Amino acid sequence: MTQPQHTGGRVNVLTKPAVIGSIEELRSRLTDAQSRIESARAGRGEAGLGRPRIVLVPTMGALHAGHLTLVRRARSLGDIVVVSIFVNPLQFGVGEDLGSYPRMLEADVAALAAEGVPFVFAPTSQLMYPDGAASTRVVAGAVGSLFEGAARPGHFDGMLTVVAKLFNIVGPDVAVFGQKDAQQVFLVERMLADLNFRTRIEVVPIVREDGGLALSSRNRALEPAQRAAARALSAGLEAAASVAAQGVGAALQAAHARIDVQPLVKLDYLVVVDPRTFLPVGGEHHGPARMLVAALVGHTRLIDNVALDLP
């Protein structure tokens, strides 16, 4: 496998990233990469720039254009990019698609090579949870039981636990997440504040298909008619944003008018929350808000959201 090289103050690769499945090896490689960058800086008289920054993009693989947008943002934020690929069993409930979740490591690595990613951390479940399901876990709290947490009990506890583990393994200065999973972003940011992590979160706007559907690894399971129907979710959010000046009720009504007419879309929830607390707002709410939507289209669960300004 091609070894990472120092290029222009950052670590890059010529062909393939180093795919690493060992915590010790990953830490050793990151330390070595930082040392190489520091040496190169010293040779150019740039020794005062500080420790080279590590940026982590946590993923479950099956990468699409949305993930690659996160990677590009990561490259602009630091010197060394690590992409983790791990399908975390703790965040899948009974009857969910853990077994069928797409795993395509070779294709993912090829896509990351094209983006100049030097390191891919691809641990096994045995490495992450050597004694089986972790007995010590991060608890998401009350917000973790709402919305996606109500539909998928324990999901956010499992998500926060693996994110905490990844942060402790990689030691990133910055971690990059997508806005599509708005509840996840809120809970990760709250965990970092509550537990005094040094890592900073960078949130990248939702990447959408041409028809407006938010990109997701699960979209590949949609049949053509289902994909067309699923576009009602983003259309509903867009309609809500266009009338947000009229208040919460008008925004919800506009979204329902676009979504409810699609027989292939089975709405789970459509709600407006306060971004500071992630709790539902009343009709008199003013200021920033976020509308969340989740629905089943066929057997595929889709989520989306949009920022609202309620003056």
PDB file of C-alpha atoms in Angstrom:
ATOM      1  CA  MET A   1       0.000   0.000   0.000  1.00  0.00           C
ATOM      2  CA  THR A   2       1.277   3.476  -0.823  1.00  0.00           C
ATOM      3  CA  GLN A   3       2.703   5.258   2.203  1.00  0.00           C
ATOM      4  CA  PRO A   4       1.389   8.684   3.233  1.00  0.00           C
ATOM      5  CA  GLN A   5       3.683  11.524   2.228  1.00  0.00           C
ATOM      6  CA  HIS A   6       4.063  15.109   3.347  1.00  0.00           C
ATOM      7  CA  THR A   7       2.856  17.544   0.719  1.00  0.00           C
ATOM      8  CA  GLY A   8       2.593  21.311   1.152  1.00  0.00           C
ATOM      9  CA  GLY A   9       2.116  21.267   4.923  1.00  0.00           C
ATOM     10  CA  ARG A  10      -0.420  18.424   4.902  1.00  0.00           C
ATOM     11  CA  VAL A  11      -0.274  14.663   4.746  1.00  0.00           C
ATOM     12  CA  ASN A  12      -1.445  13.313   1.399  1.00  0.00           C
ATOM     13  CA  VAL A  13      -1.226  10.063  -0.548  1.00  0.00           C
ATOM     14  CA  LEU A  14      -0.305   9.200  -4.102  1.00  0.00           C
ATOM     15  CA  THR A  15      -2.837   6.413  -4.635  1.00  0.00           C
ATOM     16  CA  LYS A  16      -4.481   4.694  -1.688  1.00  0.00           C
ATOM     17  CA  PRO A  17      -5.051   5.728   1.899  1.00  0.00           C
ATOM     18  CA  ALA A  18      -3.544   3.569   4.639  1.00  0.00           C
ATOM     19  CA  VAL A  19      -6.427   1.373   5.841  1.00  0.00           C
ATOM     20  CA  ILE A  20      -5.810   0.744   9.526  1.00  0.00           C
ATOM     21  CA  GLY A  21      -7.645  -1.648  11.819  1.00  0.00           C
ATOM     22  CA  SER A  22      -5.451  -1.279  14.915  1.00  0.00           C
ATOM     23  CA  ILE A  23      -5.684   1.485  17.504  1.00  0.00           C
ATOM     24  CA  GLU A  24      -1.960   1.315  18.257  1.00  0.00           C
ATOM     25  CA  GLU A  25      -1.009   1.482  14.583  1.00  0.00           C
ATOM     26  CA  LEU A  26      -3.342   4.414  13.953  1.00  0.00           C
ATOM     27  CA  ARG A  27      -1.923   6.393  16.860  1.00  0.00           C
ATOM     28  CA  SER A  28       1.631   5.601  15.767  1.00  0.00           C
ATOM     29  CA  ARG A  29       0.947   6.699  12.207  1.00  0.00           C
ATOM     30  CA  LEU A  30      -0.706   9.925  13.333  1.00  0.00           C
ATOM     31  CA  THR A  31       2.203  10.752  15.641  1.00  0.00           C
ATOM     32  CA  ASP A  32       4.649  10.079  12.825  1.00  0.00           C
ATOM     33  CA  ALA A  33       2.631  12.220  10.398  1.00  0.00           C
ATOM     34  CA  GLN A  34       2.568  15.108  12.866  1.00  0.00           C
ATOM     35  CA  SER A  35       6.325  14.808  13.381  1.00  0.00           C
ATOM     36  CA  ARG A  36       6.948  14.869   9.631  1.00  0.00           C
ATOM     37  CA  ILE A  37       4.845  17.996   9.215  1.00  0.00           C
ATOM     38  CA  GLU A  38       6.591  19.708  12.147  1.00  0.00           C
ATOM     39  CA  SER A  39       9.989  18.855  10.672  1.00  0.00           C
ATOM     40  CA  ALA A  40       8.960  20.201   7.274  1.00  0.00           C
ATOM     41  CA  ARG A  41       7.676  23.404   8.874  1.00  0.00           C
ATOM     42  CA  ALA A  42      10.893  23.835  10.831  1.00  0.00           C
ATOM     43  CA  GLY A  43      12.868  23.452   7.611  1.00  0.00           C
ATOM     44  CA  ARG A  44      10.832  26.281   6.095  1.00  0.00           C
ATOM     45  CA  GLY A  45      11.157  28.473   9.173  1.00  0.00           C
ATOM     46  CA  GLU A  46       7.522  27.899  10.191  1.00  0.00           C
ATOM     47  CA  ALA A  47       8.107  26.232  13.550  1.00  0.00           C
ATOM     48  CA  GLY A  48       5.680  28.572  15.346  1.00  0.00           C
ATOM     49  CA  LEU A  49       2.539  27.272  13.636  1.00  0.00           C
ATOM     50  CA  GLY A  50       1.693  24.871  16.466  1.00  0.00           C
ATOM     51  CA  ARG A  51       0.915  21.174  16.511  1.00  0.00           C
ATOM     52  CA  PRO A  52      -0.438  19.856  13.187  1.00  0.00           C
ATOM     53  CA  ARG A  53      -4.199  19.549  13.417  1.00  0.00           C
ATOM     54  CA  ILE A  54      -6.008  16.226  13.026  1.00  0.00           C
ATOM     55  CA  VAL A  55      -9.518  16.260  11.547  1.00  0.00           C
ATOM     56  CA  LEU A  56     -11.844  13.248  11.852  1.00  0.00           C
ATOM     57  CA  VAL A  57     -14.798  12.417   9.608  1.00  0.00           C
ATOM     58  CA  PRO A  58     -16.764   9.628  11.338  1.00  0.00           C
ATOM     59  CA  THR A  59     -18.811   7.483   8.922  1.00  0.00           C
ATOM     60  CA  MET A  60     -20.457   4.092   8.641  1.00  0.00           C
ATOM     61  CA  GLY A  61     -19.194   3.675   5.091  1.00  0.00           C
ATOM     62  CA  ALA A  62     -21.247   3.271   1.905  1.00  0.00           C
ATOM     63  CA  LEU A  63     -19.899   6.709   1.055  1.00  0.00           C
ATOM     64  CA  HIS A  64     -21.754   9.080  -1.252  1.00  0.00           C
ATOM     65  CA  ALA A  65     -21.273  12.653  -2.419  1.00  0.00           C
ATOM     66  CA  GLY A  66     -22.459  13.995   0.923  1.00  0.00           C
ATOM     67  CA  HIS A  67     -19.685  12.178   2.769  1.00  0.00           C
ATOM     68  CA  LEU A  68     -17.114  13.413   0.276  1.00  0.00           C
ATOM     69  CA  THR A  69     -18.279  16.977   0.889  1.00  0.00           C
ATOM     70  CA  LEU A  70     -17.477  16.415   4.568  1.00  0.00           C
ATOM     71  CA  VAL A  71     -14.044  15.123   3.593  1.00  0.00           C
ATOM     72  CA  ARG A  72     -13.325  18.197   1.481  1.00  0.00           C
ATOM     73  CA  ARG A  73     -14.335  20.419   4.374  1.00  0.00           C
ATOM     74  CA  ALA A  74     -12.093  18.389   6.677  1.00  0.00           C
ATOM     75  CA  ARG A  75      -9.101  18.918   4.401  1.00  0.00           C
ATOM     76  CA  SER A  76      -9.602  22.684   4.657  1.00  0.00           C
ATOM     77  CA  LEU A  77      -9.690  22.584   8.465  1.00  0.00           C
ATOM     78  CA  GLY A  78      -6.496  20.763   9.350  1.00  0.00           C
ATOM     79  CA  ASP A  79      -3.321  19.033   8.324  1.00  0.00           C
ATOM     80  CA  ILE A  80      -4.165  15.333   8.698  1.00  0.00           C
ATOM     81  CA  VAL A  81      -7.550  13.851   7.759  1.00  0.00           C
ATOM     82  CA  VAL A  82      -8.770  10.559   9.212  1.00  0.00           C
ATOM     83  CA  VAL A  83     -11.989   8.993   7.930  1.00  0.00           C
ATOM     84  CA  SER A  84     -13.399   6.276  10.171  1.00  0.00           C
ATOM     85  CA  ILE A  85     -15.583   3.555   8.651  1.00  0.00           C
ATOM     86  CA  PHE A  86     -17.421   1.497  11.237  1.00  0.00           C
ATOM     87  CA  VAL A  87     -20.972   0.119  11.205  1.00  0.00           C
ATOM     88  CA  ASN A  88     -21.672   0.522  14.896  1.00  0.00           C
ATOM     89  CA  PRO A  89     -23.901  -2.275  16.248  1.00  0.00           C
ATOM     90  CA  LEU A  90     -24.777  -0.302  19.384  1.00  0.00           C
ATOM     91  CA  GLN A  91     -26.909   2.160  17.430  1.00  0.00           C
ATOM     92  CA  PHE A  92     -29.042  -0.466  15.678  1.00  0.00           C
ATOM     93  CA  GLY A  93     -32.151  -1.748  17.436  1.00  0.00           C
ATOM     94  CA  VAL A  94     -33.980  -5.046  17.206  1.00  0.00           C
ATOM     95  CA  GLY A  95     -35.298  -5.573  13.684  1.00  0.00           C
ATOM     96  CA  GLU A  96     -33.209  -2.749  12.193  1.00  0.00           C
ATOM     97  CA  ASP A  97     -30.955  -3.188   9.191  1.00  0.00           C
ATOM     98  CA  LEU A  98     -27.585  -3.907  10.855  1.00  0.00           C
ATOM     99  CA  GLY A  99     -27.068  -7.099   8.867  1.00  0.00           C
ATOM    100  CA  SER A 100     -28.085  -5.602   5.548  1.00  0.00           C
ATOM    101  CA  TYR A 101     -26.484  -2.184   6.009  1.00  0.00           C
ATOM    102  CA  PRO A 102     -24.252  -1.687   2.934  1.00  0.00           C
ATOM    103  CA  ARG A 103     -20.587  -2.482   3.475  1.00  0.00           C
ATOM    104  CA  MET A 104     -18.285  -1.609   0.574  1.00  0.00           C
ATOM    105  CA  LEU A 105     -14.888  -0.849   2.031  1.00  0.00           C
ATOM    106  CA  GLU A 106     -12.956  -1.255  -1.219  1.00  0.00           C
ATOM    107  CA  ALA A 107     -15.156   1.243  -3.080  1.00  0.00           C
ATOM    108  CA  ASP A 108     -15.079   3.619  -0.117  1.00  0.00           C
ATOM    109  CA  VAL A 109     -11.284   3.561   0.022  1.00  0.00           C
ATOM    110  CA  ALA A 110     -11.092   4.246  -3.714  1.00  0.00           C
ATOM    111  CA  ALA A 111     -13.391   7.268  -3.304  1.00  0.00           C
ATOM    112  CA  LEU A 112     -11.297   8.561  -0.402  1.00  0.00           C
ATOM    113  CA  ALA A 113      -8.085   8.089  -2.389  1.00  0.00           C
ATOM    114  CA  ALA A 114      -9.482  10.452  -5.019  1.00  0.00           C
ATOM    115  CA  GLU A 115      -9.995  13.026  -2.247  1.00  0.00           C
ATOM    116  CA  GLY A 116      -6.425  12.707  -0.954  1.00  0.00           C
ATOM    117  CA  VAL A 117      -7.331  11.137   2.397  1.00  0.00           C
ATOM    118  CA  PRO A 118      -4.211   9.626   3.991  1.00  0.00           C
ATOM    119  CA  PHE A 119      -5.742   7.479   6.741  1.00  0.00           C
ATOM    120  CA  VAL A 120      -8.859   5.297   6.945  1.00  0.00           C
ATOM    121  CA  PHE A 121      -9.619   3.784  10.346  1.00  0.00           C
ATOM    122  CA  ALA A 122     -11.690   0.662   9.740  1.00  0.00           C
ATOM    123  CA  PRO A 123     -11.917  -1.250  13.025  1.00  0.00           C
ATOM    124  CA  THR A 124     -13.821  -4.461  13.611  1.00  0.00           C
ATOM    125  CA  SER A 125     -16.578  -4.806  16.201  1.00  0.00           C
ATOM    126  CA  GLN A 126     -14.206  -7.041  18.161  1.00  0.00           C
ATOM    127  CA  LEU A 127     -11.667  -4.212  18.340  1.00  0.00           C
ATOM    128  CA  MET A 128     -14.205  -1.594  19.378  1.00  0.00           C
ATOM    129  CA  TYR A 129     -16.099  -3.854  21.792  1.00  0.00           C
ATOM    130  CA  PRO A 130     -13.699  -6.630  22.824  1.00  0.00           C
ATOM    131  CA  ASP A 131     -15.984  -7.824  25.627  1.00  0.00           C
ATOM    132  CA  GLY A 132     -19.155  -7.665  23.562  1.00  0.00           C
ATOM    133  CA  ALA A 133     -21.659  -4.833  23.980  1.00  0.00           C
ATOM    134  CA  ALA A 134     -19.991  -2.101  26.012  1.00  0.00           C
ATOM    135  CA  SER A 135     -21.174  -2.049  29.626  1.00  0.00           C
ATOM    136  CA  THR A 136     -20.090   1.586  30.028  1.00  0.00           C
ATOM    137  CA  ARG A 137     -22.018   3.867  27.698  1.00  0.00           C
ATOM    138  CA  VAL A 138     -22.791   7.516  27.134  1.00  0.00           C
ATOM    139  CA  VAL A 139     -26.463   8.271  27.826  1.00  0.00           C
ATOM    140  CA  ALA A 140     -28.144  10.752  25.519  1.00  0.00           C
ATOM    141  CA  GLY A 141     -30.653  11.969  28.111  1.00  0.00           C
ATOM    142  CA  ALA A 142     -34.164  13.281  27.542  1.00  0.00           C
ATOM    143  CA  VAL A 143     -33.563  14.668  24.039  1.00  0.00           C
ATOM    144  CA  GLY A 144     -32.151  11.286  23.041  1.00  0.00           C
ATOM    145  CA  SER A 145     -35.565   9.723  23.648  1.00  0.00           C
ATOM    146  CA  LEU A 146     -37.393  12.102  21.303  1.00  0.00           C
ATOM    147  CA  PHE A 147     -37.984  11.934  17.530  1.00  0.00           C
ATOM    148  CA  GLU A 148     -35.407   9.466  16.153  1.00  0.00           C
ATOM    149  CA  GLY A 149     -34.800   8.260  19.688  1.00  0.00           C
ATOM    150  CA  ALA A 150     -38.487   7.432  20.128  1.00  0.00           C
ATOM    151  CA  ALA A 151     -38.522   5.474  16.877  1.00  0.00           C
ATOM    152  CA  ARG A 152     -35.167   3.812  17.599  1.00  0.00           C
ATOM    153  CA  PRO A 153     -34.788   3.322  21.379  1.00  0.00           C
ATOM    154  CA  GLY A 154     -31.162   3.332  22.463  1.00  0.00           C
ATOM    155  CA  HIS A 155     -29.930   4.579  19.093  1.00  0.00           C
ATOM    156  CA  PHE A 156     -28.415   7.799  20.397  1.00  0.00           C
ATOM    157  CA  ASP A 157     -26.806   6.144  23.426  1.00  0.00           C
ATOM    158  CA  GLY A 158     -25.020   3.828  20.992  1.00  0.00           C
ATOM    159  CA  MET A 159     -24.110   6.668  18.667  1.00  0.00           C
ATOM    160  CA  LEU A 160     -22.659   8.858  21.421  1.00  0.00           C
ATOM    161  CA  THR A 161     -20.737   5.924  22.875  1.00  0.00           C
ATOM    162  CA  VAL A 162     -18.977   5.139  19.611  1.00  0.00           C
ATOM    163  CA  VAL A 163     -18.311   8.817  18.873  1.00  0.00           C
ATOM    164  CA  ALA A 164     -16.727   9.203  22.313  1.00  0.00           C
ATOM    165  CA  LYS A 165     -14.580   6.130  21.651  1.00  0.00           C
ATOM    166  CA  LEU A 166     -13.503   7.424  18.240  1.00  0.00           C
ATOM    167  CA  PHE A 167     -12.579  10.811  19.700  1.00  0.00           C
ATOM    168  CA  ASN A 168     -10.485   9.125  22.395  1.00  0.00           C
ATOM    169  CA  ILE A 169      -8.813   6.820  19.851  1.00  0.00           C
ATOM    170  CA  VAL A 170      -8.048   9.411  17.177  1.00  0.00           C
ATOM    171  CA  GLY A 171      -7.660  12.535  19.322  1.00  0.00           C
ATOM    172  CA  PRO A 172      -8.977  14.924  16.653  1.00  0.00           C
ATOM    173  CA  ASP A 173      -8.849  18.684  16.982  1.00  0.00           C
ATOM    174  CA  VAL A 174     -11.973  18.912  14.810  1.00  0.00           C
ATOM    175  CA  ALA A 175     -14.649  16.404  13.793  1.00  0.00           C
ATOM    176  CA  VAL A 176     -16.892  17.001  10.793  1.00  0.00           C
ATOM    177  CA  PHE A 177     -20.580  16.033  10.747  1.00  0.00           C
ATOM    178  CA  GLY A 178     -23.408  16.597   8.282  1.00  0.00           C
ATOM    179  CA  GLN A 179     -26.463  18.692   9.126  1.00  0.00           C
ATOM    180  CA  LYS A 180     -28.858  16.012   7.822  1.00  0.00           C
ATOM    181  CA  ASP A 181     -28.701  14.224  11.174  1.00  0.00           C
ATOM    182  CA  ALA A 182     -29.620  17.345  13.127  1.00  0.00           C
ATOM    183  CA  GLN A 183     -30.510  15.532  16.353  1.00  0.00           C
ATOM    184  CA  GLN A 184     -27.213  13.656  16.235  1.00  0.00           C
ATOM    185  CA  VAL A 185     -25.314  16.935  15.795  1.00  0.00           C
ATOM    186  CA  PHE A 186     -27.130  18.499  18.755  1.00  0.00           C
ATOM    187  CA  LEU A 187     -26.407  15.529  21.013  1.00  0.00           C
ATOM    188  CA  VAL A 188     -22.732  15.290  20.021  1.00  0.00           C
ATOM    189  CA  GLU A 189     -22.237  18.993  20.682  1.00  0.00           C
ATOM    190  CA  ARG A 190     -23.936  18.654  24.056  1.00  0.00           C
ATOM    191  CA  MET A 191     -21.794  15.624  24.946  1.00  0.00           C
ATOM    192  CA  LEU A 192     -18.625  17.572  24.115  1.00  0.00           C
ATOM    193  CA  ALA A 193     -19.724  20.435  26.365  1.00  0.00           C
ATOM    194  CA  ASP A 194     -20.939  18.217  29.216  1.00  0.00           C
ATOM    195  CA  LEU A 195     -17.857  15.964  29.255  1.00  0.00           C
ATOM    196  CA  ASN A 196     -15.267  18.643  28.414  1.00  0.00           C
ATOM    197  CA  PHE A 197     -13.919  17.124  25.225  1.00  0.00           C
ATOM    198  CA  ARG A 198     -11.277  19.204  23.475  1.00  0.00           C
ATOM    199  CA  THR A 199     -12.606  18.310  20.022  1.00  0.00           C
ATOM    200  CA  ARG A 200     -14.538  20.975  18.130  1.00  0.00           C
ATOM    201  CA  ILE A 201     -17.451  20.104  15.835  1.00  0.00           C
ATOM    202  CA  GLU A 202     -17.792  21.473  12.310  1.00  0.00           C
ATOM    203  CA  VAL A 203     -21.247  21.049  10.749  1.00  0.00           C
ATOM    204  CA  VAL A 204     -21.600  20.935   6.965  1.00  0.00           C
ATOM    205  CA  PRO A 205     -24.905  21.820   5.228  1.00  0.00           C
ATOM    206  CA  ILE A 206     -27.071  19.044   3.779  1.00  0.00           C
ATOM    207  CA  VAL A 207     -26.062  17.802   0.341  1.00  0.00           C
ATOM    208  CA  ARG A 208     -29.032  17.007  -1.890  1.00  0.00           C
ATOM    209  CA  GLU A 209     -29.789  15.150  -5.097  1.00  0.00           C
ATOM    210  CA  ASP A 210     -31.003  17.139  -8.101  1.00  0.00           C
ATOM    211  CA  GLY A 211     -34.622  16.605  -7.056  1.00  0.00           C
ATOM    212  CA  GLY A 212     -33.984  17.871  -3.516  1.00  0.00           C
ATOM    213  CA  LEU A 213     -33.827  14.525  -1.690  1.00  0.00           C
ATOM    214  CA  ALA A 214     -31.178  14.627   1.047  1.00  0.00           C
ATOM    215  CA  LEU A 215     -28.309  12.294   0.233  1.00  0.00           C
ATOM    216  CA  SER A 216     -28.220   9.151   2.366  1.00  0.00           C
ATOM    217  CA  SER A 217     -26.628   5.731   2.147  1.00  0.00           C
ATOM    218  CA  ARG A 218     -30.148   4.338   2.463  1.00  0.00           C
ATOM    219  CA  ASN A 219     -31.375   6.110  -0.693  1.00  0.00           C
ATOM    220  CA  ARG A 220     -29.927   3.299  -2.798  1.00  0.00           C
ATOM    221  CA  ALA A 221     -32.695   1.039  -1.450  1.00  0.00           C
ATOM    222  CA  LEU A 222     -35.415   3.224  -2.992  1.00  0.00           C
ATOM    223  CA  GLU A 223     -37.188   2.090  -6.135  1.00  0.00           C
ATOM    224  CA  PRO A 224     -37.752   4.791  -8.804  1.00  0.00           C
ATOM    225  CA  ALA A 225     -41.352   5.493  -7.738  1.00  0.00           C
ATOM    226  CA  GLN A 226     -40.327   5.634  -4.094  1.00  0.00           C
ATOM    227  CA  ARG A 227     -37.474   8.013  -4.851  1.00  0.00           C
ATOM    228  CA  ALA A 228     -39.874  10.342  -6.679  1.00  0.00           C
ATOM    229  CA  ALA A 229     -42.323  10.218  -3.772  1.00  0.00           C
ATOM    230  CA  ALA A 230     -39.545  10.818  -1.219  1.00  0.00           C
ATOM    231  CA  ARG A 231     -38.832  14.188  -2.783  1.00  0.00           C
ATOM    232  CA  ALA A 232     -42.006  15.374  -1.058  1.00  0.00           C
ATOM    233  CA  LEU A 233     -40.000  15.565   2.181  1.00  0.00           C
ATOM    234  CA  SER A 234     -37.597  18.222   0.956  1.00  0.00           C
ATOM    235  CA  ALA A 235     -40.419  19.932  -0.933  1.00  0.00           C
ATOM    236  CA  GLY A 236     -42.415  20.146   2.288  1.00  0.00           C
ATOM    237  CA  LEU A 237     -39.480  21.617   4.176  1.00  0.00           C
ATOM    238  CA  GLU A 238     -38.882  24.146   1.422  1.00  0.00           C
ATOM    239  CA  ALA A 239     -42.541  25.139   1.501  1.00  0.00           C
ATOM    240  CA  ALA A 240     -42.357  25.559   5.287  1.00  0.00           C
ATOM    241  CA  ALA A 241     -39.310  27.796   5.059  1.00  0.00           C
ATOM    242  CA  SER A 242     -41.033  29.976   2.467  1.00  0.00           C
ATOM    243  CA  VAL A 243     -43.910  30.818   4.829  1.00  0.00           C
ATOM    244  CA  ALA A 244     -42.024  30.780   8.137  1.00  0.00           C
ATOM    245  CA  ALA A 245     -42.599  34.513   8.546  1.00  0.00           C
ATOM    246  CA  GLN A 246     -46.255  33.648   9.144  1.00  0.00           C
ATOM    247  CA  GLY A 247     -45.429  31.496  12.170  1.00  0.00           C
ATOM    248  CA  VAL A 248     -45.056  27.888  13.283  1.00  0.00           C
ATOM    249  CA  GLY A 249     -48.597  26.881  12.368  1.00  0.00           C
ATOM    250  CA  ALA A 250     -48.287  28.155   8.811  1.00  0.00           C
ATOM    251  CA  ALA A 251     -44.945  26.406   8.364  1.00  0.00           C
ATOM    252  CA  LEU A 252     -46.341  23.060   9.555  1.00  0.00           C
ATOM    253  CA  GLN A 253     -49.438  23.422   7.392  1.00  0.00           C
ATOM    254  CA  ALA A 254     -47.356  24.160   4.291  1.00  0.00           C
ATOM    255  CA  ALA A 255     -45.126  21.138   4.904  1.00  0.00           C
ATOM    256  CA  HIS A 256     -48.059  18.791   5.495  1.00  0.00           C
ATOM    257  CA  ALA A 257     -49.705  19.992   2.292  1.00  0.00           C
ATOM    258  CA  ARG A 258     -46.727  18.748   0.268  1.00  0.00           C
ATOM    259  CA  ILE A 259     -46.003  15.546   2.191  1.00  0.00           C
ATOM    260  CA  ASP A 260     -49.410  14.140   3.118  1.00  0.00           C
ATOM    261  CA  VAL A 261     -50.545  13.808  -0.495  1.00  0.00           C
ATOM    262  CA  GLN A 262     -47.871  11.167  -1.222  1.00  0.00           C
ATOM    263  CA  PRO A 263     -49.335   7.686  -0.532  1.00  0.00           C
ATOM    264  CA  LEU A 264     -45.887   6.056  -0.626  1.00  0.00           C
ATOM    265  CA  VAL A 265     -44.634   8.326   2.175  1.00  0.00           C
ATOM    266  CA  LYS A 266     -45.644   7.220   5.680  1.00  0.00           C
ATOM    267  CA  LEU A 267     -44.928  10.184   7.928  1.00  0.00           C
ATOM    268  CA  ASP A 268     -43.476   9.426  11.356  1.00  0.00           C
ATOM    269  CA  TYR A 269     -43.058  12.943  12.662  1.00  0.00           C
ATOM    270  CA  LEU A 270     -43.018  16.520  11.448  1.00  0.00           C
ATOM    271  CA  VAL A 271     -42.048  18.939  14.186  1.00  0.00           C
ATOM    272  CA  VAL A 272     -40.474  22.339  14.794  1.00  0.00           C
ATOM    273  CA  VAL A 273     -37.854  22.534  17.550  1.00  0.00           C
ATOM    274  CA  ASP A 274     -35.826  25.197  19.294  1.00  0.00           C
ATOM    275  CA  PRO A 275     -32.196  24.639  18.181  1.00  0.00           C
ATOM    276  CA  ARG A 276     -30.940  25.648  21.627  1.00  0.00           C
ATOM    277  CA  THR A 277     -32.839  22.884  23.451  1.00  0.00           C
ATOM    278  CA  PHE A 278     -34.054  20.613  20.629  1.00  0.00           C
ATOM    279  CA  LEU A 279     -37.476  20.606  22.255  1.00  0.00           C
ATOM    280  CA  PRO A 280     -40.716  21.288  20.329  1.00  0.00           C
ATOM    281  CA  VAL A 281     -41.786  24.923  20.178  1.00  0.00           C
ATOM    282  CA  GLY A 282     -45.217  26.406  20.644  1.00  0.00           C
ATOM    283  CA  GLY A 283     -47.146  28.476  18.160  1.00  0.00           C
ATOM    284  CA  GLU A 284     -45.878  31.711  19.685  1.00  0.00           C
ATOM    285  CA  HIS A 285     -42.196  30.863  19.215  1.00  0.00           C
ATOM    286  CA  HIS A 286     -40.075  33.573  17.597  1.00  0.00           C
ATOM    287  CA  GLY A 287     -36.496  33.482  16.376  1.00  0.00           C
ATOM    288  CA  PRO A 288     -34.405  30.578  15.069  1.00  0.00           C
ATOM    289  CA  ALA A 289     -36.043  27.169  14.797  1.00  0.00           C
ATOM    290  CA  ARG A 290     -35.548  23.916  12.902  1.00  0.00           C
ATOM    291  CA  MET A 291     -38.179  21.740  11.264  1.00  0.00           C
ATOM    292  CA  LEU A 292     -37.517  17.993  11.414  1.00  0.00           C
ATOM    293  CA  VAL A 293     -39.179  15.290   9.359  1.00  0.00           C
ATOM    294  CA  ALA A 294     -38.944  11.511   9.313  1.00  0.00           C
ATOM    295  CA  ALA A 295     -40.882   9.061   7.170  1.00  0.00           C
ATOM    296  CA  LEU A 296     -40.890   5.540   5.833  1.00  0.00           C
ATOM    297  CA  VAL A 297     -40.816   5.228   2.073  1.00  0.00           C
ATOM    298  CA  GLY A 298     -41.297   1.560   1.386  1.00  0.00           C
ATOM    299  CA  HIS A 299     -39.044  -0.073   3.980  1.00  0.00           C
ATOM    300  CA  THR A 300     -36.557   2.801   3.964  1.00  0.00           C
ATOM    301  CA  ARG A 301     -36.513   5.322   6.794  1.00  0.00           C
ATOM    302  CA  LEU A 302     -35.564   8.839   5.691  1.00  0.00           C
ATOM    303  CA  ILE A 303     -34.913  11.981   7.711  1.00  0.00           C
ATOM    304  CA  ASP A 304     -34.435  15.610   6.748  1.00  0.00           C
ATOM    305  CA  ASN A 305     -34.569  19.075   8.289  1.00  0.00           C
ATOM    306  CA  VAL A 306     -34.432  22.760   7.508  1.00  0.00           C
ATOM    307  CA  ALA A 307     -33.665  25.928   9.447  1.00  0.00           C
ATOM    308  CA  LEU A 308     -36.595  28.318   9.947  1.00  0.00           C
ATOM    309  CA  ASP A 309     -36.524  31.975  10.867  1.00  0.00           C
ATOM    310  CA  LEU A 310     -39.672  32.839  12.795  1.00  0.00           C
ATOM    311  CA  PRO A 311     -39.604  36.634  13.171  1.00  0.00           C
TER     312      PRO A 311
END
